PDB file of C-alpha atoms in Angstrom:
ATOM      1  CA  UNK A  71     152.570 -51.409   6.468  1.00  0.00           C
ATOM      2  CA  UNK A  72     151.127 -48.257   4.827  1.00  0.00           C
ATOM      3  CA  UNK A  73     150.074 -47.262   1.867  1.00  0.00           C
ATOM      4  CA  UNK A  74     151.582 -44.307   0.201  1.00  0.00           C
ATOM      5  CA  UNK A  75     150.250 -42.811  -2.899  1.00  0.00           C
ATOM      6  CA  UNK A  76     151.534 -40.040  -4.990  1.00  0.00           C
ATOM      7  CA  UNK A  77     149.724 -36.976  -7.559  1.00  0.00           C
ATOM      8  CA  UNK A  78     150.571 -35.355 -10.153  1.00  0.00           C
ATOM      9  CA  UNK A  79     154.064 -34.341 -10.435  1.00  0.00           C
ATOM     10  CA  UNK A  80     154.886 -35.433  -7.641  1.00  0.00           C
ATOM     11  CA  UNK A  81     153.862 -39.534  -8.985  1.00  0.00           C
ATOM     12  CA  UNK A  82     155.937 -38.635 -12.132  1.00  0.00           C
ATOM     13  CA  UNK A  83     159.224 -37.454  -9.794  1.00  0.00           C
ATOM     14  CA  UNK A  84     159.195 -40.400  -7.924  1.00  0.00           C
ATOM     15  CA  UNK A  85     157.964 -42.712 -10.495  1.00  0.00           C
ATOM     16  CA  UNK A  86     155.173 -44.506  -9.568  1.00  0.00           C
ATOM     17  CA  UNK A  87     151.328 -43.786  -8.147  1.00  0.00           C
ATOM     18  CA  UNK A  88     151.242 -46.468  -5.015  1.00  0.00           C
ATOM     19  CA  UNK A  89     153.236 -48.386  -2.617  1.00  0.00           C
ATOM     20  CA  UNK A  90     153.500 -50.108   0.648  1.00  0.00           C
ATOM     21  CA  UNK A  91     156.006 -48.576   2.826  1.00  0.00           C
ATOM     22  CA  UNK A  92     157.468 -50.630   6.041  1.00  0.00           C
ATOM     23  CA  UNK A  93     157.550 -47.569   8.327  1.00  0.00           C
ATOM     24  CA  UNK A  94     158.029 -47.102  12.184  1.00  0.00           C
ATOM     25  CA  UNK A  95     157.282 -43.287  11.325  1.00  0.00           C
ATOM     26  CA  UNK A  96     155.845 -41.267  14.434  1.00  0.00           C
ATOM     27  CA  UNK A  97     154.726 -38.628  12.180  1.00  0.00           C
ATOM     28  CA  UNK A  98     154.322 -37.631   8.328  1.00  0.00           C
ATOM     29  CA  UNK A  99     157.676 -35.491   9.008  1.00  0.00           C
ATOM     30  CA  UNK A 100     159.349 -38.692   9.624  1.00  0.00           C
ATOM     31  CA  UNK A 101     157.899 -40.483   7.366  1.00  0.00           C
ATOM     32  CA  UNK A 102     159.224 -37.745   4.798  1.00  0.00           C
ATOM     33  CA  UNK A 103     162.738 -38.054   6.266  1.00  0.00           C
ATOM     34  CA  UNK A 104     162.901 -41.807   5.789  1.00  0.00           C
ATOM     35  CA  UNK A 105     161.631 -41.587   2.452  1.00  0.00           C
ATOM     36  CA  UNK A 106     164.148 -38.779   1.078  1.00  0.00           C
ATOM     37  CA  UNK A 107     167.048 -41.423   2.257  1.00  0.00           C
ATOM     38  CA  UNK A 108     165.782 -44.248   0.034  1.00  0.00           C
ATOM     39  CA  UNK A 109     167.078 -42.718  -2.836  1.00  0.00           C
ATOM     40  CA  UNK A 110     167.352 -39.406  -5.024  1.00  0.00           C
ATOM     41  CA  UNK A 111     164.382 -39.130  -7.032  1.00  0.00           C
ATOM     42  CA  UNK A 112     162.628 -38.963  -3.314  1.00  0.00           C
ATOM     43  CA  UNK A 113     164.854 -36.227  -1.823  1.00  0.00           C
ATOM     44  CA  UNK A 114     163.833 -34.569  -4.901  1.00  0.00           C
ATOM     45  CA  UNK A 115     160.404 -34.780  -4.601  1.00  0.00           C
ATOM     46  CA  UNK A 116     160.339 -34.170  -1.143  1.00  0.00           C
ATOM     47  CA  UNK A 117     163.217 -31.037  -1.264  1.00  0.00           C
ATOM     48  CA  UNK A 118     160.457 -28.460  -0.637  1.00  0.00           C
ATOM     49  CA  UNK A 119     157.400 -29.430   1.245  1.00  0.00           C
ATOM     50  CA  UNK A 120     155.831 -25.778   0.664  1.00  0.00           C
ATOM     51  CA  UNK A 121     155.002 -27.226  -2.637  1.00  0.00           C
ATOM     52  CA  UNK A 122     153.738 -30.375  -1.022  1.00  0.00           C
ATOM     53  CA  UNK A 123     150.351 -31.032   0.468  1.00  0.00           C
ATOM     54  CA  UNK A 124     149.347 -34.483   2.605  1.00  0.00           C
ATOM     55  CA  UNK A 125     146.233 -36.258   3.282  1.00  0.00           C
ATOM     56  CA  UNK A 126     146.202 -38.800   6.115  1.00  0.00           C
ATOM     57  CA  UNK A 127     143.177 -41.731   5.221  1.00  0.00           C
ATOM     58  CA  UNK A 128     141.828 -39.491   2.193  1.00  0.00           C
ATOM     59  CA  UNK A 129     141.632 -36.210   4.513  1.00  0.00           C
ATOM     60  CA  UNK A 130     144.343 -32.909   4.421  1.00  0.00           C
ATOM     61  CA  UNK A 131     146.490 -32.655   7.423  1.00  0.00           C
ATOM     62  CA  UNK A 132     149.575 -30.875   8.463  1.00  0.00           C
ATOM     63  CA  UNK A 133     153.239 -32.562   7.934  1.00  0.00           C
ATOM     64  CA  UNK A 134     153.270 -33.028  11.795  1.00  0.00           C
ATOM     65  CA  UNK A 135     150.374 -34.741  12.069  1.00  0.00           C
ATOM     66  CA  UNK A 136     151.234 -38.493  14.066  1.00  0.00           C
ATOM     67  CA  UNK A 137     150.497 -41.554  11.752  1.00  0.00           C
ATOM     68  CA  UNK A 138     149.742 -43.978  14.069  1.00  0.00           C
ATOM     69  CA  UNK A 139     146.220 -45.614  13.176  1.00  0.00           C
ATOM     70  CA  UNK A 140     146.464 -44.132   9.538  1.00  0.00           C
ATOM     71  CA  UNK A 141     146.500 -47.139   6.880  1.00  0.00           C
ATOM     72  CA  UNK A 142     146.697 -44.469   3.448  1.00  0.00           C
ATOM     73  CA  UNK A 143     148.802 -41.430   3.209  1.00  0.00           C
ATOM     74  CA  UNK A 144     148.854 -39.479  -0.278  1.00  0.00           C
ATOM     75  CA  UNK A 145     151.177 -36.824  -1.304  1.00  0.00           C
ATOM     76  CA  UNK A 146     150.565 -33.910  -4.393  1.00  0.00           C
ATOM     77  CA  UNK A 147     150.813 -30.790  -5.122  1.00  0.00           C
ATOM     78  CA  UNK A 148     148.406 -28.107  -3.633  1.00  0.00           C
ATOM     79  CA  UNK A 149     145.336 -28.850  -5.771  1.00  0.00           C
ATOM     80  CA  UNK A 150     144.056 -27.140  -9.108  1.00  0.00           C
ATOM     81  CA  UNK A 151     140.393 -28.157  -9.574  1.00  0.00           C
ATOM     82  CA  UNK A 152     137.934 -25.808 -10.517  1.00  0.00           C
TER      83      UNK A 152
ATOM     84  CA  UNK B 218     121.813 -32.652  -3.482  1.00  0.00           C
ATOM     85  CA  UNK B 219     124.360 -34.378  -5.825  1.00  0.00           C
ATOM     86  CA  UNK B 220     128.049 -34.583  -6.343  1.00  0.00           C
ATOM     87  CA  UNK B 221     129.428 -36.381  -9.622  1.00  0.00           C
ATOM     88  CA  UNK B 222     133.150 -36.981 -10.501  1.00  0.00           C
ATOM     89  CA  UNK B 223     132.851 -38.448 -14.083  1.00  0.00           C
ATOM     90  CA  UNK B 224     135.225 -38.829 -16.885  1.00  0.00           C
ATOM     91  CA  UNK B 225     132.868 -38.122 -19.141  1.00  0.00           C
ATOM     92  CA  UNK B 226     130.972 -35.040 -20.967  1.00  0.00           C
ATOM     93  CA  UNK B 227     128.234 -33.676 -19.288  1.00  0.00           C
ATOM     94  CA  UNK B 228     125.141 -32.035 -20.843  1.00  0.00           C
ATOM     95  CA  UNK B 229     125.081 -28.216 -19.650  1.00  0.00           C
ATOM     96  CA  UNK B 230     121.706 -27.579 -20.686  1.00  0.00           C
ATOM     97  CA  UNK B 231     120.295 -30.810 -19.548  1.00  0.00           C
ATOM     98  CA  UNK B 232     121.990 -30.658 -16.236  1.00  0.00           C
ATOM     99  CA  UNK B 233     120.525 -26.534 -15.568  1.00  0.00           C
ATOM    100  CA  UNK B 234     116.994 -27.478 -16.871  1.00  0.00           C
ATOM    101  CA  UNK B 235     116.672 -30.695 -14.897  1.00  0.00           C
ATOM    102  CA  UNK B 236     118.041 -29.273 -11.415  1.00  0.00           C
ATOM    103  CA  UNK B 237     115.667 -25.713 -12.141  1.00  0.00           C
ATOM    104  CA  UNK B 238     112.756 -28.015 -13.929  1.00  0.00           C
ATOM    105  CA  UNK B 239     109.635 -27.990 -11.376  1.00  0.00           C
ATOM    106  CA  UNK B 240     110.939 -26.470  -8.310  1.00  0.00           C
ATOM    107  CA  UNK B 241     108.683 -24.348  -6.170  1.00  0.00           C
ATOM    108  CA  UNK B 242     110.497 -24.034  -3.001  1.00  0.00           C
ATOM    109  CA  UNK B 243     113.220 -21.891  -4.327  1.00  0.00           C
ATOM    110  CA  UNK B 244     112.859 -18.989  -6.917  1.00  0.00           C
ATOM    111  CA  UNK B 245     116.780 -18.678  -7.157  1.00  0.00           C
ATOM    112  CA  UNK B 246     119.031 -21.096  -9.763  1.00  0.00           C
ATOM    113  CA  UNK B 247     122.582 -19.728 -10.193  1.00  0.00           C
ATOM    114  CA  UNK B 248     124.542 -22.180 -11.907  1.00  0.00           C
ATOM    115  CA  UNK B 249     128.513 -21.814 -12.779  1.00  0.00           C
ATOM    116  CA  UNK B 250     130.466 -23.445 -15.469  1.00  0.00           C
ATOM    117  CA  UNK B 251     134.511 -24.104 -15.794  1.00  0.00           C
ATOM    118  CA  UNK B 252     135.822 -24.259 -18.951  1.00  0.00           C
ATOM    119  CA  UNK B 253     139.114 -25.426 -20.593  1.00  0.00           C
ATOM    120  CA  UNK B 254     140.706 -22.629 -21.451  1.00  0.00           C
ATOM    121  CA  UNK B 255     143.840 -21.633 -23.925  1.00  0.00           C
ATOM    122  CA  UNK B 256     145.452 -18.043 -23.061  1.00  0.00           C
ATOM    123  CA  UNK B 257     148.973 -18.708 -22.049  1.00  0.00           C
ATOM    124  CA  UNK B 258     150.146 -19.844 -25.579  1.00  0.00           C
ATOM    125  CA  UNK B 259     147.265 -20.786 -28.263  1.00  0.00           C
ATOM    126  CA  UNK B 260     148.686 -24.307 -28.863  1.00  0.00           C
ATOM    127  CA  UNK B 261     147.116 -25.843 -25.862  1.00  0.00           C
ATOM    128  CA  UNK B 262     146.629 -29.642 -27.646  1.00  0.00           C
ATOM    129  CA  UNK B 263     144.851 -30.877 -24.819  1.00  0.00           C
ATOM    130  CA  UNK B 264     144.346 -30.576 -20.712  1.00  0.00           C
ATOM    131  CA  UNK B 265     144.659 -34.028 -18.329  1.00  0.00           C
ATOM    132  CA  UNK B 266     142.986 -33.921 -15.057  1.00  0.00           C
ATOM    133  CA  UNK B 267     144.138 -35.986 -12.189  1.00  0.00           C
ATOM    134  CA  UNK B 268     142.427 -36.679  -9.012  1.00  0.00           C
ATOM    135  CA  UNK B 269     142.633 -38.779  -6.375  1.00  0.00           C
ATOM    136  CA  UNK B 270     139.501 -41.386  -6.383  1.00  0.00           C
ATOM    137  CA  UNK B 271     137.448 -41.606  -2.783  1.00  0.00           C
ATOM    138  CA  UNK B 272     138.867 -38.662  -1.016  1.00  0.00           C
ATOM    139  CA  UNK B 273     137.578 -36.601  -4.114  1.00  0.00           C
ATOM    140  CA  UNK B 274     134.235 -37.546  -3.533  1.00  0.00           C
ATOM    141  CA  UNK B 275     134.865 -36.979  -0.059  1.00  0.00           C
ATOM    142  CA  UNK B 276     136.095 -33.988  -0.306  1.00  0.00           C
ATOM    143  CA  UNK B 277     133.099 -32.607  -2.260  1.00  0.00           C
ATOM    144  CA  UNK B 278     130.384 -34.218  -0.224  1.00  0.00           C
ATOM    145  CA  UNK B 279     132.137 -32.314   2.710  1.00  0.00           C
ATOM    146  CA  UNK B 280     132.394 -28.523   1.157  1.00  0.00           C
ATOM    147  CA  UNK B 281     128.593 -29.523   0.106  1.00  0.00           C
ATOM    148  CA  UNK B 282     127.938 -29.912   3.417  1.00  0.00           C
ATOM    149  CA  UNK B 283     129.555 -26.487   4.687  1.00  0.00           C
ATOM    150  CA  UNK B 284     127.463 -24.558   2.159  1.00  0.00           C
ATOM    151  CA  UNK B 285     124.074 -26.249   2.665  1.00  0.00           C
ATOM    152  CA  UNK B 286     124.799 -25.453   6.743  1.00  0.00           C
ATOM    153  CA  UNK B 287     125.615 -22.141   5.986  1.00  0.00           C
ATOM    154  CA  UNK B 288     123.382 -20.996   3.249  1.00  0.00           C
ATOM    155  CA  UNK B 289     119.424 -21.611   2.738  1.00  0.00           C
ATOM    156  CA  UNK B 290     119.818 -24.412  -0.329  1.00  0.00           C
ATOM    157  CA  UNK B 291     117.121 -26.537  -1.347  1.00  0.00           C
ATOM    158  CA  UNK B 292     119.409 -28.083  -3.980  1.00  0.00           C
ATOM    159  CA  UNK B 293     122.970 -28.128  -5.151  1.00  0.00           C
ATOM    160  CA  UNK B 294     124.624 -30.229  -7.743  1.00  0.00           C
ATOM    161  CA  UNK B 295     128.516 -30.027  -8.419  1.00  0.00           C
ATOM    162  CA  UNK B 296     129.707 -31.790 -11.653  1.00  0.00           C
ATOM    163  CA  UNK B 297     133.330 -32.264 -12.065  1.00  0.00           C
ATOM    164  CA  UNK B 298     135.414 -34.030 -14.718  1.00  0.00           C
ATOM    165  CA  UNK B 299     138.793 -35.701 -14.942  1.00  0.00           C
ATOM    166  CA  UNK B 300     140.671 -37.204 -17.568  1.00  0.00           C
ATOM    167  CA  UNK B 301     141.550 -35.717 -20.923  1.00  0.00           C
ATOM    168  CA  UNK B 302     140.133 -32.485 -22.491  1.00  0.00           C
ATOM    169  CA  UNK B 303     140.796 -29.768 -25.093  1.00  0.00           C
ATOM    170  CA  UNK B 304     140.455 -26.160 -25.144  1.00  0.00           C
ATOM    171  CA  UNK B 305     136.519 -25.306 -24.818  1.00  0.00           C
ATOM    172  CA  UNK B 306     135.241 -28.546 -23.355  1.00  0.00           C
ATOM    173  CA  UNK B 307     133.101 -28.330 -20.174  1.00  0.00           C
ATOM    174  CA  UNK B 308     135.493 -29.470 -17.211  1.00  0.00           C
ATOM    175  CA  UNK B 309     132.830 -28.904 -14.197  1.00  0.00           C
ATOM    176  CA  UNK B 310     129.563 -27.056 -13.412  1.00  0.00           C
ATOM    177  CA  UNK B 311     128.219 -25.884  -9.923  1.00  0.00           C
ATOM    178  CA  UNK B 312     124.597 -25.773  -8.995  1.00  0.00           C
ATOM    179  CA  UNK B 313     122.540 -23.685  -6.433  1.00  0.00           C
ATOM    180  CA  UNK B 314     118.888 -23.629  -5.725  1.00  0.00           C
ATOM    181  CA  UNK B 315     117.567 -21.220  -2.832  1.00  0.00           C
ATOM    182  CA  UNK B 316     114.727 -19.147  -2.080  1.00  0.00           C
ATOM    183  CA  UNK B 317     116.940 -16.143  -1.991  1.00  0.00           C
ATOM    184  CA  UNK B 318     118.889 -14.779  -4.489  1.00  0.00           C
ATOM    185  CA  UNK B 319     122.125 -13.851  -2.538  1.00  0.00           C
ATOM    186  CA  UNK B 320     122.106 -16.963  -0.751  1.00  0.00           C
ATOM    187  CA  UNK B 321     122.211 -18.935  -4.306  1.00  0.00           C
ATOM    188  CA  UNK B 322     125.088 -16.699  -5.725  1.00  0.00           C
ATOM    189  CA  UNK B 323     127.328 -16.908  -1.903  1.00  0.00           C
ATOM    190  CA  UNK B 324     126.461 -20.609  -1.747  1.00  0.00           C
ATOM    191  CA  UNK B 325     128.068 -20.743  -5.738  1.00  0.00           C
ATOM    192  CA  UNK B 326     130.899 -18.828  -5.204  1.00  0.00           C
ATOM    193  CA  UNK B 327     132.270 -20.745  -1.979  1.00  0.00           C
ATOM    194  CA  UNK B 328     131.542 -23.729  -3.434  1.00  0.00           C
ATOM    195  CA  UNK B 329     133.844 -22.385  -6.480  1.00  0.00           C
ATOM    196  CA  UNK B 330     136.768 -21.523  -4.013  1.00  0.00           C
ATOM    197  CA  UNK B 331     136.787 -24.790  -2.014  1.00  0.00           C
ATOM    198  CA  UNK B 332     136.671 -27.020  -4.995  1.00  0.00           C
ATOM    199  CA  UNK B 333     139.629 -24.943  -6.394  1.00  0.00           C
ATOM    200  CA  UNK B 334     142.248 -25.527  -3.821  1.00  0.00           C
ATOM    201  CA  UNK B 335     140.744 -27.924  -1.217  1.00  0.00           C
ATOM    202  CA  UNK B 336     139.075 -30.760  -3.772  1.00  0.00           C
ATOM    203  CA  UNK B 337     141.908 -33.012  -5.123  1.00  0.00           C
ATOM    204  CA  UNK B 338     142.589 -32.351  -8.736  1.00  0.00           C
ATOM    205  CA  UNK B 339     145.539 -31.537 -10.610  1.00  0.00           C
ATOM    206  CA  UNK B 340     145.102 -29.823 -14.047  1.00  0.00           C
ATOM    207  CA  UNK B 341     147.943 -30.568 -16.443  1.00  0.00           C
ATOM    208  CA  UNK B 342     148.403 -28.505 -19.542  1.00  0.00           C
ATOM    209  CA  UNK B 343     150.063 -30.206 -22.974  1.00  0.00           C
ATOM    210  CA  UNK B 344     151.298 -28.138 -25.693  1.00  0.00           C
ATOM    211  CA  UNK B 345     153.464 -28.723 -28.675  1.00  0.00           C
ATOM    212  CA  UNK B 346     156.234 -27.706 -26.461  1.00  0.00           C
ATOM    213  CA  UNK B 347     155.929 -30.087 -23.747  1.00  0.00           C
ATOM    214  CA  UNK B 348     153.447 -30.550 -20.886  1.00  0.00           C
ATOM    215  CA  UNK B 349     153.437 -28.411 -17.855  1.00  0.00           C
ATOM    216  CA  UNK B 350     151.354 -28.994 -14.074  1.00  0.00           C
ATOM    217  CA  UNK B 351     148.922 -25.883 -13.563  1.00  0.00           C
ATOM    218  CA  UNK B 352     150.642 -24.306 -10.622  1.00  0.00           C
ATOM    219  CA  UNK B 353     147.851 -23.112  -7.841  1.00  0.00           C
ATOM    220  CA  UNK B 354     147.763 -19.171  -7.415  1.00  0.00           C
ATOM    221  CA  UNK B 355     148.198 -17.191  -3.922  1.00  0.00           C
ATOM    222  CA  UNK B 356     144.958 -15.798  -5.017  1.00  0.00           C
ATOM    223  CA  UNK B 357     143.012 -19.409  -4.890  1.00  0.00           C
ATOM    224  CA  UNK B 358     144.640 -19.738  -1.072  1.00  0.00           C
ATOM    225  CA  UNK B 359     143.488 -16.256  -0.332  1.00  0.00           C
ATOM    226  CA  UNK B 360     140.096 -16.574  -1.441  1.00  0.00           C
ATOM    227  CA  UNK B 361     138.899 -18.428   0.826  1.00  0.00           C
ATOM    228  CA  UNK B 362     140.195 -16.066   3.574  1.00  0.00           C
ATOM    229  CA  UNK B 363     136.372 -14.296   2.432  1.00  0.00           C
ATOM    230  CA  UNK B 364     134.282 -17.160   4.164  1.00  0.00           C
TER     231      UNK B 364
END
């Protein structure tokens, strides 16, 4: 089990801010993939990940990056603090 | 050295005259201040910011770290807000206390450009019309090309 949060617009496409995901996922690609079959509001969060950033265990990393060892993985959009 | 992610207001003046009160080992303060602004269409009713609790935190203490290695700091403070705000309110303040002037206003300025596109908040904008996600600019990636 993993958990997956969600940001921003990205928590109001798919509809919530948390889950736990069952996931054999090798990497955050896959993980991606599996997702956007579940259902349609996930394809269309996930339809272009150059709007997309990830953090693996509450630190940025690329959509290849493997998951194995990481318990939280968050999704948003790239960030607008300042 | 202090990082604070608070919902609520902060004192500007307080904050400036408590980090600059006493010090003796650095004769340079340059502080920075972000606030809500309304130019796109003059209704802005209010601004929500989002962020994403712990790695926040994290995130900050980290790009606190890179400037303190990098520049001669005695002190830094970076103050940033989330939740709801309106047009003119005080969403964050940055902090730097060095012996040397440039080193205070470099140390500022990357601080500035991390926290804007590598610290995780998301700045929402609502207006009579509807409410819209900021969208992050090519020129926020590309700043930080400088450092």
């Amino acid at each position: 089990m993993i958990d997956v949060l969600y940001f921003a617009w990205v928590r109001e496409r798919i509809g919530l801010p948390k889950e736990q995901v069952e996931t054999s996922a090798a990497t955050v690609a896959d993980l991606i993939e599996e997702l956007k079959a579940r259902e349609e509001r996930y394809a269309a969060a996930f339809a272009d990940l150059s709007a997309l950033r990830v953090a693996l265990d509450q630190d940025l990393a690329e959509f290849d990056a493997p998951l194995a060892g990481v318990r939280e993985v968050a999704f948003f959009p790239p960030m607008t603090g300042g | 050295m202090a990082v604070r992610v608070q919902q609520e207001p902060f004192a500007l003046g307080a904050e400036v005259e408590a980090f600059a009160a006493g010090r003796q080992d650095a004769g340079a303060v340059v502080t920075f201040t972000g606030i809500v602004r309304d130019l796109v269409s003059g209704d802005l009713s209010r601004m929500v910011i989002e962020h994403y609790p712990g790695m926040t935190e994290a995130a900050l203490d980290k790009i606190e770290a890179q400037a303190r290695a990098r520049w001669d700091l005695k002190d830094c403070l970076i103050i940033h807000r989330y939740g709801e705000m309106a047009a003119g309110d005080m969403i964050m303040m940055v902090a730097t206390a060095s012996p040397h002037r440039a080193d205070a206003f470099d140390a500022a300025e990357f601080l500035m450009d991390y926290l804007k596109s590598r610290a995780p908040f998301w700045k929402k904008e609502i207006t009579a019309q509807g409410e819209t996600w900021v969208e992050s600019k090519a020129q926020d990636e590309d700043a930080l090309a400088r450092w």
